Short mmCIF file of C-alpha atoms and ligand atoms in Angstrom, two decimals:
data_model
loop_
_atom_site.label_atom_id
_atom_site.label_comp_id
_atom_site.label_asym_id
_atom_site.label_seq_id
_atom_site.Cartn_x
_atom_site.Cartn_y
_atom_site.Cartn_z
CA UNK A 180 0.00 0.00 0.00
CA UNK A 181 1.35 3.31 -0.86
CA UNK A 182 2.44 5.78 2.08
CA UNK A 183 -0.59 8.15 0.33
CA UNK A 184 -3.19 5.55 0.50
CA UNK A 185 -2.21 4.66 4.31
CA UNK A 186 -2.65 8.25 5.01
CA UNK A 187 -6.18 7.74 3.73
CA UNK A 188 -6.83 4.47 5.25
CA UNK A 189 -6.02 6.17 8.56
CA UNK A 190 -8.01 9.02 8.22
CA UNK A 191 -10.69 7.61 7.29
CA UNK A 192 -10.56 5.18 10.54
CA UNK A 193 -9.96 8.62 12.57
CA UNK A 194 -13.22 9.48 11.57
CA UNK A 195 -15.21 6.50 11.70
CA UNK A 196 -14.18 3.83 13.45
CA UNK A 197 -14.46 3.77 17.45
CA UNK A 198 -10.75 2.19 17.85
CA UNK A 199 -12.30 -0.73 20.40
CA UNK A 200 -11.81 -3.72 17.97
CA UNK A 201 -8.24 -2.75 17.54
CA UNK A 202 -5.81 -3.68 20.12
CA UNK A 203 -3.02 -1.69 19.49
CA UNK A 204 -0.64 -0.96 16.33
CA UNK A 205 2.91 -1.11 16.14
CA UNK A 206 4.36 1.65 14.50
CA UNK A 207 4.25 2.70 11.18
CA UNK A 208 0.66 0.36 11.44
CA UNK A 209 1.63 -3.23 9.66
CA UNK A 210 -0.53 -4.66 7.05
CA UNK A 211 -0.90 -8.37 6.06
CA UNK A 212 -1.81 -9.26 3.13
CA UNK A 213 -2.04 -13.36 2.86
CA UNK A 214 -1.09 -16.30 5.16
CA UNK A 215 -0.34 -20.00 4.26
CA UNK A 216 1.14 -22.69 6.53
CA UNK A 217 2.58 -20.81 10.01
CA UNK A 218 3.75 -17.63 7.66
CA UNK A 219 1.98 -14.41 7.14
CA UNK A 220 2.65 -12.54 4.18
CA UNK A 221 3.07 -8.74 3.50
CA UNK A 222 1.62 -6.79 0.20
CA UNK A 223 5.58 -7.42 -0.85
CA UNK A 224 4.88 -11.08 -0.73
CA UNK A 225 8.34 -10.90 2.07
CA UNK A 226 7.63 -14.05 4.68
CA UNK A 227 6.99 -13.71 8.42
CA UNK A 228 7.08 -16.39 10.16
CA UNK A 229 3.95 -16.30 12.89
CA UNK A 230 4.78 -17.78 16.09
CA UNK A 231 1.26 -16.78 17.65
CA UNK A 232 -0.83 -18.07 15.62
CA UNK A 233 -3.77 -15.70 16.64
CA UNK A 234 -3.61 -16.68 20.10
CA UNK A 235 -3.29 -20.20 18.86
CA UNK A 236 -6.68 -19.91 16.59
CA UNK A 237 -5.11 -21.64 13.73
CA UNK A 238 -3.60 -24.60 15.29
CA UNK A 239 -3.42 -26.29 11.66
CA UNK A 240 -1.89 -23.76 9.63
CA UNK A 241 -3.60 -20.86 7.94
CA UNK A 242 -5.50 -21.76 4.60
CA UNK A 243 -5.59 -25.42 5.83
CA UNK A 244 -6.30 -27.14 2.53
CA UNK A 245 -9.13 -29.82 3.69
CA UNK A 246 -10.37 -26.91 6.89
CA UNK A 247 -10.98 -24.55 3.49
CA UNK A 248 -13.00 -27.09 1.17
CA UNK A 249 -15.14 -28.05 3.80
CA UNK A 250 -15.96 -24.58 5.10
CA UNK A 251 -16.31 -23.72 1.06
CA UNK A 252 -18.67 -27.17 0.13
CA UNK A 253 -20.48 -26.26 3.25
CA UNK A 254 -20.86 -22.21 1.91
CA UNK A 255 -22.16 -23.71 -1.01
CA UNK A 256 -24.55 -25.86 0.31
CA UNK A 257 -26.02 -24.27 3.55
CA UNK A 258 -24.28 -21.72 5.00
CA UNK A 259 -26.86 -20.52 7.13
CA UNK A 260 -29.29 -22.45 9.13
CA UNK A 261 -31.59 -21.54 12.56
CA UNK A 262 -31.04 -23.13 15.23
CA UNK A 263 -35.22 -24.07 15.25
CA UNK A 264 -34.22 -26.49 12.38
CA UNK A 265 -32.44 -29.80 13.06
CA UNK A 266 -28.90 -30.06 12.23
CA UNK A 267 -27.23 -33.64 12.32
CA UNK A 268 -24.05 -32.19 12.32
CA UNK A 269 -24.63 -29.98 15.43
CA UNK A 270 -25.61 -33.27 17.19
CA UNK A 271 -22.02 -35.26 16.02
CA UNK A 272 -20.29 -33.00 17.10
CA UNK A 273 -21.70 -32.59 20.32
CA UNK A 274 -21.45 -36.12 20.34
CA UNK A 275 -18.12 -36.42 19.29
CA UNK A 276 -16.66 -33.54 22.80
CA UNK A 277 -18.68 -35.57 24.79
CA UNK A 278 -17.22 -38.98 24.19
CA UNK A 279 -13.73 -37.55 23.56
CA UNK A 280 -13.76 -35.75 26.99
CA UNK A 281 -15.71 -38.74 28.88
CA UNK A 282 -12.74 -40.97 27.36
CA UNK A 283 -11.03 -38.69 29.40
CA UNK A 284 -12.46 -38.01 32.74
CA UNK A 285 -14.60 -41.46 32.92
CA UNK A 286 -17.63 -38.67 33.37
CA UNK A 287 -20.62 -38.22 31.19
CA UNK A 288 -21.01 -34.60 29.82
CA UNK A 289 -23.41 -32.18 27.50
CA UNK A 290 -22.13 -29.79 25.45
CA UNK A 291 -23.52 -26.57 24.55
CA UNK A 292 -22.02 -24.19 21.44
CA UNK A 293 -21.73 -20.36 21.45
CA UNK A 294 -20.05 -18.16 19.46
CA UNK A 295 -16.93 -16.60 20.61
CA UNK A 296 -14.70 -17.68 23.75
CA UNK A 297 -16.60 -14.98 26.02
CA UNK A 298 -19.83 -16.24 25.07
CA UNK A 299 -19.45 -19.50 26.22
CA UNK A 300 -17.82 -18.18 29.21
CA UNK A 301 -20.91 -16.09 29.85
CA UNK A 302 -22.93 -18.92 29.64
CA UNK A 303 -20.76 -20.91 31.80
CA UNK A 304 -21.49 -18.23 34.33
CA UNK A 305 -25.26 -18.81 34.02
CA UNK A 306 -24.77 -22.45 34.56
CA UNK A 307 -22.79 -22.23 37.72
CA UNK A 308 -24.90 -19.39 39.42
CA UNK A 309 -28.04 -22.28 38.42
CA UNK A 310 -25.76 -25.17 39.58
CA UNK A 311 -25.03 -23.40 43.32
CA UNK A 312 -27.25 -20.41 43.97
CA UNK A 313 -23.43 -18.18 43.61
CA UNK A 314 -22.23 -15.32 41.87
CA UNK A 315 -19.53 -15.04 43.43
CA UNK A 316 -16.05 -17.09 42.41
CA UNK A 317 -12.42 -17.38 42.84
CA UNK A 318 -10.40 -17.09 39.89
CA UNK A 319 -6.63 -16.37 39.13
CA UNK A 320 -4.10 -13.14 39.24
CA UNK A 321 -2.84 -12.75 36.30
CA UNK A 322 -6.03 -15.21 34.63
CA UNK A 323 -8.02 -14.24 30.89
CA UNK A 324 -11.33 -15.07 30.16
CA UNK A 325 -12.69 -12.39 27.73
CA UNK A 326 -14.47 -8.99 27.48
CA UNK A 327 -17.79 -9.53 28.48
CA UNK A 328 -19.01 -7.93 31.39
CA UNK A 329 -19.22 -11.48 33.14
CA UNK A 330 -15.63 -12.78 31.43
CA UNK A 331 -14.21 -9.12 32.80
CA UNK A 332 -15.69 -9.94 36.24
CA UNK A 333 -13.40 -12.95 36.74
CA UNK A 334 -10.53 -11.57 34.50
CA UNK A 335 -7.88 -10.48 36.95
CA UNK A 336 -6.79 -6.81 35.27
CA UNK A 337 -9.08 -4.11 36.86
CA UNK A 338 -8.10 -2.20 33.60
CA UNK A 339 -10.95 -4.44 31.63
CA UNK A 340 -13.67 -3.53 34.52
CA UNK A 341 -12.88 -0.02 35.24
CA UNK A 342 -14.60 2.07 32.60
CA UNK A 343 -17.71 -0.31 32.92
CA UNK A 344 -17.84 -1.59 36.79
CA UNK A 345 -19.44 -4.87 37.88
CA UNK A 346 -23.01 -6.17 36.33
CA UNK A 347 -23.69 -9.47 38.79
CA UNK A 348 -20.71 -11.79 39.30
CA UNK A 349 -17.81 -11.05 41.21
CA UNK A 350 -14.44 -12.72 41.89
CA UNK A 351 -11.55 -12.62 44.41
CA UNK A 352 -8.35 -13.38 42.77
CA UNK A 353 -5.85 -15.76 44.22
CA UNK A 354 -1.84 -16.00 43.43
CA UNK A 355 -1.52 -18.26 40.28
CA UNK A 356 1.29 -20.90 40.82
CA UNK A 357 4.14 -18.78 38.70
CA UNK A 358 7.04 -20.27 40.39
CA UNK A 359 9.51 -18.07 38.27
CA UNK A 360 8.15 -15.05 39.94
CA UNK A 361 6.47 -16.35 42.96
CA UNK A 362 3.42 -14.23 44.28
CA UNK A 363 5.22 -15.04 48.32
CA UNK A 364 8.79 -14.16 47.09
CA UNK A 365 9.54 -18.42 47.56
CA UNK A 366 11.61 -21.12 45.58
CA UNK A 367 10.09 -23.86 43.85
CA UNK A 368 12.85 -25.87 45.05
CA UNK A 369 11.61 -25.31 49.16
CA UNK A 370 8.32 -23.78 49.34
CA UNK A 371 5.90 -27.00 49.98
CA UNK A 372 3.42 -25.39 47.15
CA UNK A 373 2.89 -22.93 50.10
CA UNK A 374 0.71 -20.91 47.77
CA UNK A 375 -1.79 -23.76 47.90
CA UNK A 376 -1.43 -23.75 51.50
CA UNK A 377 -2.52 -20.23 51.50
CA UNK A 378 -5.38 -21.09 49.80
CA UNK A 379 -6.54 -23.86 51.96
CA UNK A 380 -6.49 -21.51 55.07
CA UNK A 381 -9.06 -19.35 53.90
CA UNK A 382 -11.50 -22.13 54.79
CA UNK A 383 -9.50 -22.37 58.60
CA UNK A 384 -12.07 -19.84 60.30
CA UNK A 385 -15.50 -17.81 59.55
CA UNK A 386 -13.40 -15.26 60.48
CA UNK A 387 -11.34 -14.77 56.84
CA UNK A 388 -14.82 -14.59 55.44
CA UNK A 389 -15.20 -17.15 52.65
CA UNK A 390 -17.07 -19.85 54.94
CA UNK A 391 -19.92 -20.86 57.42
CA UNK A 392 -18.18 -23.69 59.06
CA UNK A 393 -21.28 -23.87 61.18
CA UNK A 394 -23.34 -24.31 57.81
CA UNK A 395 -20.31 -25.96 56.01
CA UNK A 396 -21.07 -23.75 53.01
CA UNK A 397 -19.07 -21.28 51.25
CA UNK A 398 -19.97 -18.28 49.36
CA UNK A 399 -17.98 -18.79 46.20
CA UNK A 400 -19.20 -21.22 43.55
CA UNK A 401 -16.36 -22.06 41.45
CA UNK A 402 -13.44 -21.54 40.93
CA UNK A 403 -12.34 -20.45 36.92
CA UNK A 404 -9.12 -21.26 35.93
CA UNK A 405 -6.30 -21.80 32.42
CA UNK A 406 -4.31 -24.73 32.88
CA UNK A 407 -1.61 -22.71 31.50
CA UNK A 408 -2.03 -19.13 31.99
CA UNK A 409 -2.56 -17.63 28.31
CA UNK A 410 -2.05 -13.32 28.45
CA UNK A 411 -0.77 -14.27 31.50
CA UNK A 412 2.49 -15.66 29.75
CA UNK A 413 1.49 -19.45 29.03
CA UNK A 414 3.02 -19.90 32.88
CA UNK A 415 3.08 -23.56 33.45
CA UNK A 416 2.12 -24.45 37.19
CA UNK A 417 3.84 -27.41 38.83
CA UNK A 418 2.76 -30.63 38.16
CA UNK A 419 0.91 -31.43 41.35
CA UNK A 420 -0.62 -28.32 42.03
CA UNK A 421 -4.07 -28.34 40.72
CA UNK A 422 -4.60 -31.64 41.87
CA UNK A 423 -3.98 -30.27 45.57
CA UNK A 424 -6.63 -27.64 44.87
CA UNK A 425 -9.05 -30.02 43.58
CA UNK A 426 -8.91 -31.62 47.33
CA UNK A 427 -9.59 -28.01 48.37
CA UNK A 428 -12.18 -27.54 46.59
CA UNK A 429 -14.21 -30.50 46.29
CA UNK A 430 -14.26 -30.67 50.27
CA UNK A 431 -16.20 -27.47 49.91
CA UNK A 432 -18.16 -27.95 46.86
CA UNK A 433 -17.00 -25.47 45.10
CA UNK A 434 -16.54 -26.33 41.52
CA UNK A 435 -14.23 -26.16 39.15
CA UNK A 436 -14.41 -24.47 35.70
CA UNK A 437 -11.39 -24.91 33.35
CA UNK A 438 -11.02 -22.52 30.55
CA UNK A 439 -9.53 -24.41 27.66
CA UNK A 440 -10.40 -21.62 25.22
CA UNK A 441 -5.82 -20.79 24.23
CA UNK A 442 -4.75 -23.97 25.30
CA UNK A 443 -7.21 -26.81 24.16
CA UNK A 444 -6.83 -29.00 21.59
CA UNK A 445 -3.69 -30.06 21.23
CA UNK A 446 -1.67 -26.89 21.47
CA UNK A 447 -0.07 -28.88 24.93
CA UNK A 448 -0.18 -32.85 23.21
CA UNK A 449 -3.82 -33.44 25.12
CA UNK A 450 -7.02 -32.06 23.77
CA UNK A 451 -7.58 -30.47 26.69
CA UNK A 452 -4.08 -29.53 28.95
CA UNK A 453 -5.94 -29.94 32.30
CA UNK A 454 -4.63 -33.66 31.54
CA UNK A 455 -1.48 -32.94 32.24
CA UNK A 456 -2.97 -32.33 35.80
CA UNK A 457 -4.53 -34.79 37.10
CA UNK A 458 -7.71 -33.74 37.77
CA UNK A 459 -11.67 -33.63 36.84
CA UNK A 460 -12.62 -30.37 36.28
CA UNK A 461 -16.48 -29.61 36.08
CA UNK A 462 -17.46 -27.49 33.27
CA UNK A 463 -14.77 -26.85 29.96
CA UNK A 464 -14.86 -24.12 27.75
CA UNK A 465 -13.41 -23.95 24.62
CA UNK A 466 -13.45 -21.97 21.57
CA UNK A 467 -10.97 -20.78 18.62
CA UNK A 468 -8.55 -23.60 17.77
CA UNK A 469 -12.30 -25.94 17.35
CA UNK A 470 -12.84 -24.54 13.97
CA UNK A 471 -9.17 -23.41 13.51
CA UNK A 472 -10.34 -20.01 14.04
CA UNK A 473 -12.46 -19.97 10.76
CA UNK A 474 -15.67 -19.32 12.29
CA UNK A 475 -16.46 -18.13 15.99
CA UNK A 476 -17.68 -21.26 17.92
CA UNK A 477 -17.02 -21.69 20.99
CA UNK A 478 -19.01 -24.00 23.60
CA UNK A 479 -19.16 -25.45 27.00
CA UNK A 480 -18.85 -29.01 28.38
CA UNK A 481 -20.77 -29.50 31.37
CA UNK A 482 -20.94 -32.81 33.71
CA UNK A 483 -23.98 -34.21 33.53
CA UNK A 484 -25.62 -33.74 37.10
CA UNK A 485 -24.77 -30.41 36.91
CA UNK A 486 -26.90 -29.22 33.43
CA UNK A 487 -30.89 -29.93 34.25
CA UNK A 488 -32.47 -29.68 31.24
CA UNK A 489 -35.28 -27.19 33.12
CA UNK A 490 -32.05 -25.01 33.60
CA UNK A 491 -30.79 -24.81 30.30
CA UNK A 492 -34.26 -25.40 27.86
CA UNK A 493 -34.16 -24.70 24.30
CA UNK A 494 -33.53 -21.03 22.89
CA UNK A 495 -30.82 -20.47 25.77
CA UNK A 496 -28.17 -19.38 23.66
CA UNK A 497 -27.92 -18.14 19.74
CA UNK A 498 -28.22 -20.64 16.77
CA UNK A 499 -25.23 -22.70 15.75
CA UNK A 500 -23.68 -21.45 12.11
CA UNK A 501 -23.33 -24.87 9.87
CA UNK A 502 -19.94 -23.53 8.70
CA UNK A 503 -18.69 -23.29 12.46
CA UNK A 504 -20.03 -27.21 13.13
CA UNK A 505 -18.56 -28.17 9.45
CA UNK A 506 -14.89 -27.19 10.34
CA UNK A 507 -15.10 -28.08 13.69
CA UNK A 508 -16.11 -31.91 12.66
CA UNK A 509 -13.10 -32.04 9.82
CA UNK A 510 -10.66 -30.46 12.46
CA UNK A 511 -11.72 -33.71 14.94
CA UNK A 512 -11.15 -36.05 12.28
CA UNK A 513 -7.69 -34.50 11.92
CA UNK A 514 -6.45 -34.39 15.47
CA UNK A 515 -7.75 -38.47 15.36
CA UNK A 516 -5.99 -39.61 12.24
CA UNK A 517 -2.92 -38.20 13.33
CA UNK A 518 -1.15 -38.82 16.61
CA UNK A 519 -0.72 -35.44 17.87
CA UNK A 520 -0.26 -36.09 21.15
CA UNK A 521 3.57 -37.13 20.37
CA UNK A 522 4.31 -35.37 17.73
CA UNK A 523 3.51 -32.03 19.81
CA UNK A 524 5.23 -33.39 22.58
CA UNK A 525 8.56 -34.58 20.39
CA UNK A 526 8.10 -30.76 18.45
CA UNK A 527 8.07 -29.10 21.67
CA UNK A 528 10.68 -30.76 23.73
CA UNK A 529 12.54 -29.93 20.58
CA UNK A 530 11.55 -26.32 20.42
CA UNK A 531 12.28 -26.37 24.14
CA UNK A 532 15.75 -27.51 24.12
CA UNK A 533 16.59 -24.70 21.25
CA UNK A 534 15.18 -22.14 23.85
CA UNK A 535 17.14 -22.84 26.26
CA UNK A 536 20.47 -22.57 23.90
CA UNK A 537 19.46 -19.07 23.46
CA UNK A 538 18.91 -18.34 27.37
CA UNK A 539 22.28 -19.58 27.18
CA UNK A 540 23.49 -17.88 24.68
CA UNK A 541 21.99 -14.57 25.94
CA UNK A 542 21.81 -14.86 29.58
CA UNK A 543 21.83 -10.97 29.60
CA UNK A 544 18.33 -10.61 27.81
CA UNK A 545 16.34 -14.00 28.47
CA UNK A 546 15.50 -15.16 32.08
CA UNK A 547 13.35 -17.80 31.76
CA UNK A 548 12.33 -20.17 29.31
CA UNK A 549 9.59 -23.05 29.43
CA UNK A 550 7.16 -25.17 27.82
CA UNK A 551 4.27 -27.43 27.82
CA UNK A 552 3.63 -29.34 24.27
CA UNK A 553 3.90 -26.12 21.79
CA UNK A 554 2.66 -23.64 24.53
CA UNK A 555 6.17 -22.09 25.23
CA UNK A 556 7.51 -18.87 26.79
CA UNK A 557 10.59 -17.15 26.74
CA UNK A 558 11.00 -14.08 29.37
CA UNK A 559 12.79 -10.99 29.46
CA UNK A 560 14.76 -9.45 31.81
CA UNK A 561 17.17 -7.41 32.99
CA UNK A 562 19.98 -7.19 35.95
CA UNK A 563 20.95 -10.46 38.24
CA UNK A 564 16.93 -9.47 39.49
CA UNK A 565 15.87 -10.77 36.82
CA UNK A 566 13.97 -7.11 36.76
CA UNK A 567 11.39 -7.51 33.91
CA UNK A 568 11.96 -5.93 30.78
CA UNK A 569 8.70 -4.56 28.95
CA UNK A 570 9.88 -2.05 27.21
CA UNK A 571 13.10 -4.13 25.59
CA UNK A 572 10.43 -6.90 25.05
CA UNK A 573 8.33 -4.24 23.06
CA UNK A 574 11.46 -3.24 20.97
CA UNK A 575 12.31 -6.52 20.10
CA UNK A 576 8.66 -7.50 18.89
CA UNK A 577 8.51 -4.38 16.58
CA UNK A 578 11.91 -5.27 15.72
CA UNK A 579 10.59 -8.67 14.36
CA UNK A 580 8.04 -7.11 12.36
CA UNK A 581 10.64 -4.96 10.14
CA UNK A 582 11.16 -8.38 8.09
CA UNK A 583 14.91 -7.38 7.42
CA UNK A 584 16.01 -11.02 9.10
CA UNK A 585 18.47 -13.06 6.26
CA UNK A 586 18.31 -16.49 6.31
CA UNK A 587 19.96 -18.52 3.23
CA UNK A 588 19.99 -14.90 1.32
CA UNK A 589 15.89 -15.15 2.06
CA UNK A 590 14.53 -12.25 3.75
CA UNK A 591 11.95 -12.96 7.05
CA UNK A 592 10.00 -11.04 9.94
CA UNK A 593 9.01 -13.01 12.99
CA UNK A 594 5.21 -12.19 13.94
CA UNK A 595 5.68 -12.66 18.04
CA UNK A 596 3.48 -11.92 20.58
CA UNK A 597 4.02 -10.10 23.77
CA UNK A 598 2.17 -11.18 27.43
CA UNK A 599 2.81 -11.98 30.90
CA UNK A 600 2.10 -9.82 33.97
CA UNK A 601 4.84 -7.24 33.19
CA UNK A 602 4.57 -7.73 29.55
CA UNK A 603 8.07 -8.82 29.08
CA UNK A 604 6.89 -12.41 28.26
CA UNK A 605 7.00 -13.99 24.46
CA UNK A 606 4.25 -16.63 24.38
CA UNK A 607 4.97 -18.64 21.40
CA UNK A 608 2.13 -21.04 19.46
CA UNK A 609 3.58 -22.03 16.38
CA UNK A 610 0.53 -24.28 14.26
CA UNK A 611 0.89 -27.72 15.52
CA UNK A 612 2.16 -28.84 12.28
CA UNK A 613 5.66 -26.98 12.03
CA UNK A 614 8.37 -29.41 10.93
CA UNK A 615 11.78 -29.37 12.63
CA UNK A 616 13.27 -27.45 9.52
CA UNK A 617 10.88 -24.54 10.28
CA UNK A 618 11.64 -24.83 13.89
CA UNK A 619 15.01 -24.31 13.38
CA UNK A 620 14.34 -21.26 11.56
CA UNK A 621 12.05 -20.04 13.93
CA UNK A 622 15.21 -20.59 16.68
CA UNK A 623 17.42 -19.17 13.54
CA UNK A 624 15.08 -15.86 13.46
CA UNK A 625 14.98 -15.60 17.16
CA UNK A 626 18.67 -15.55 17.65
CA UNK A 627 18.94 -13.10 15.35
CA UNK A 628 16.63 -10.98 16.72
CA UNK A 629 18.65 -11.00 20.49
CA UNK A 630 21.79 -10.69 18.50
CA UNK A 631 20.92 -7.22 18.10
CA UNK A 632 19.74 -6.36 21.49
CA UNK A 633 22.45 -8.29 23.42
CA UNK A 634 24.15 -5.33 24.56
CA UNK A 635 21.01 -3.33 24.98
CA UNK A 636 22.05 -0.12 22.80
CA UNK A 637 19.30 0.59 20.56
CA UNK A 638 17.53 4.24 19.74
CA UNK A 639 16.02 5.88 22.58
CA UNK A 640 12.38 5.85 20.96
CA UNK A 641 10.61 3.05 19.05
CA UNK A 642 9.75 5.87 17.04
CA UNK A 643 13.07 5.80 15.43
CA UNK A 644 12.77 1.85 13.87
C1 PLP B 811 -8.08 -18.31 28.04
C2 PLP B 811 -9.03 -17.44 27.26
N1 PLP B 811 -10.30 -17.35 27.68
C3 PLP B 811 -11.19 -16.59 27.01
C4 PLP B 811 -10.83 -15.88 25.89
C5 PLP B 811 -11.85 -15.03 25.17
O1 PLP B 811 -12.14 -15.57 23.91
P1 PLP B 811 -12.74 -14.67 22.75
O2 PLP B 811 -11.69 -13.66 22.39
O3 PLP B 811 -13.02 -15.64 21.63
O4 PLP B 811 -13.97 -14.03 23.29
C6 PLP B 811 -9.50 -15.94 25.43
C7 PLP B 811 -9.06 -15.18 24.25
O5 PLP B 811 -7.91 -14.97 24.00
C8 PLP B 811 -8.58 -16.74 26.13
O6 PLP B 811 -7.30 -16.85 25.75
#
């Protein structure tokens, strides 16, 4: 696009467009222009190799051949269908979550489909304020679950809620097991998970005010959580924490609602990551990487007992699009011809291993590195405090997105994204199906990138790139 036409573009958004379905530009504003495989394209057809993946939306590649003819046949055919009519396909695939999480959990389920990952939470919310009489929960620091006024509620940043205050549910945020920068200041090494500990005591007394012991109730109804904190920085918690909490928890019947909307299907090796855990959760939700991001559905899993079917009759959510159930039954039959369980697993120990040559390598820049599957982070810091770094972390993002990298006299950008509590976090999701050639660009395109911030002299202003 020329520089004149940009200037257009932008004035014409200036004037109409309310800026709220943006979430921020890097500067000068960067224009795609196609996408194939895990690369985006710019209008000068230059590469960038996407290790987001829209917050790990398109788990199988954009422009997935056999995801695209479907979603076309299905455009075709009937793209458009109320939810008053019967659709088979609606029914298989609700069929199809049910078994593959009962396989699972050894519990029977329903599922219910939305569209769009705060929808489902939303109605997730209904459910458990039916299921227990509560609106009020405990959810994570540093936890995402969407921009709804009831997904804001139990999303930990006050910044989402403060224009717009509270509409019914409420939620008191507990530490989130991120050993690398413990909540308590402890070591992973010595501290007895006493974060969990912490937790438990609430329940000790009346007196810290979450629980009648004389009527052995407690005023919180569940408790929402990510297996692996997405925007939070895909922070992995230690192995045998959750199931820990699920002793808390169950004790006092609170339940337990596991948001699987970043991290489900596959992006960890399990469809859902909570399996890495240990533990039964209650209610799932889920949402983008089911249809590969090509149409907004989203849904709930729900354990049976807990989903009357007085509480949740007919007409209590929107219709079902066919194109969303059409993807979302093709991407199924993907992750079960193929064993992705180990081949994410193998890819990301891989990936892993790489990382941790570079914290090696650039001990000066990169503090931490970990992984779960193809859910890894890499974080930034500064000084033996390990002081993070958001505004290096910032630079080097934009820096990836100049597209100057050489690799085998081919030039490349890296599309990264940036989260974690301090924003100085790199949460990679490269699509599940990189091979280890591309992986070892993505490493090659990483180092490169450090290489030039290793001794931290850059310009004083982003403005200047
Ligand atoms: C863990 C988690 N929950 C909920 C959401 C909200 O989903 P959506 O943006 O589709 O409303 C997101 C989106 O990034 C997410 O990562």
């Amino acid at each position: 696009m020329k520089e004149a036409e940009r200037a257009i573009m932008l004035e014409l958004e200036a004037q109409y467009c309310s800026y709220g379905d943006t979430v921020h530009y890097v500067d000068p504003a960067k224009k795609f222009a196609a996408s194939a495989g895990g690369f985006l394209y710019d209008e000068e057809k230059r590469s960038y190799f996407d290790l987001q993946m829209q917050y790990s939306a398109a788990n199988l590649g954009y422009k997935n051949s056999r995801l695209n003819r479907v979603l076309n046949d299905q455009l075709q055919i009937l793209p458009h269908l109320d939810g008053k009519y019967w659709s088979e396909r609606r029914i298989l695939l609700e069929e199809k979550l049910s078994l593959l999480t009962e396989r699972r959990f050894g519990i029977k389920g329903r599922v219910c489909f939305s569209v769009g990952g705060a929808g489902a939470i939303e109605n997730s919310l209904r459910l458990v304020r039916k299921a227990t009489g509560r609106n009020f929960h405990f959810a994570f620091m540093g936890g995402y679950h969407g921009r709804t006024l009831g997904a804001t509620a139990i999303t930990s940043s006050y910044r989402y809620r403060r224009r717009y205050g509270h509409f019914g549910d409420r939620a008191q945020f507990i530490p989130y097991p991120y050993c690398f920068r413990c909540f308590y200041g402890l070591k992973r090494e010595d501290c007895g998970l006493y974060c969990l500990k912490q937790f438990e005591k609430l329940f000790d007394t009346e007196y810290y005010s979450f629980w009648d012991s004389m009527a052995g109730e407690c005023e919180f109804g569940a408790l929402y959580m990510e297996p692996i904190q997405g925007t939070g920085g895909y922070v992995i918690p230690p192995r045998d924490y959750f199931s820990g909490l699920e002793a808390v928890l169950s004790k006092r019947e609170i339940l337990v609602v596991d948001d699987e909307i970043q991290m489900g299907f596959f992006r960890t090796g399990k469809l859902w990551a909570i399996e890495h855990f240990g533990i039964n959760p209650d209610v799932i939700v889920f949402g983008k990487a089911l249809t590969n991001g090509l149409n907004p559905l989203s849904g709930f899993w729900i354990r049976e007992d807990l989903i009357d079917p007085s509480d949740w009759p007919p007409d209590s959510d929107s219709s079902v699009s066919p194109q969303g159930t059409a993807v979302a039954l093709e991407v199924l039959r993907i992750f079960e011809e193929r064993d992705f369980a180990s081949e994410v697993e193998q890819k990301g120990a891989y990936f892993l291993s790489c990382l941790r040559r570079l914290k090696e390598k650039y001990p000066q820049v990169i503090a931490d590195v970990d992984g779960l599957g193809l859910a890894l982070r890499i974080e930034i810091c500064q000084g033996k405090d390990q002081q993070p770094d958001p505004d290096l972390t910032n630079r080097i993002f934009h820096e990836g997105l100049k597209g100057d990298l050489e690799v085998e006299g081919r030039l490349y950008g890296l599309v990264l994204d940036v989260g974690g509590y301090y924003k100085n976090v790199f949460t990679l999701a490269p699509y599940l199906e990189i091979t280890y050639q591309e992986i070892d660009l993505g490493i090659e395109l990483l180092d490169q990138l450090f290489a030039r911030f290793e001794n931290r002299v850059y310009p004083s202003s982003i403005d200047e790139f």
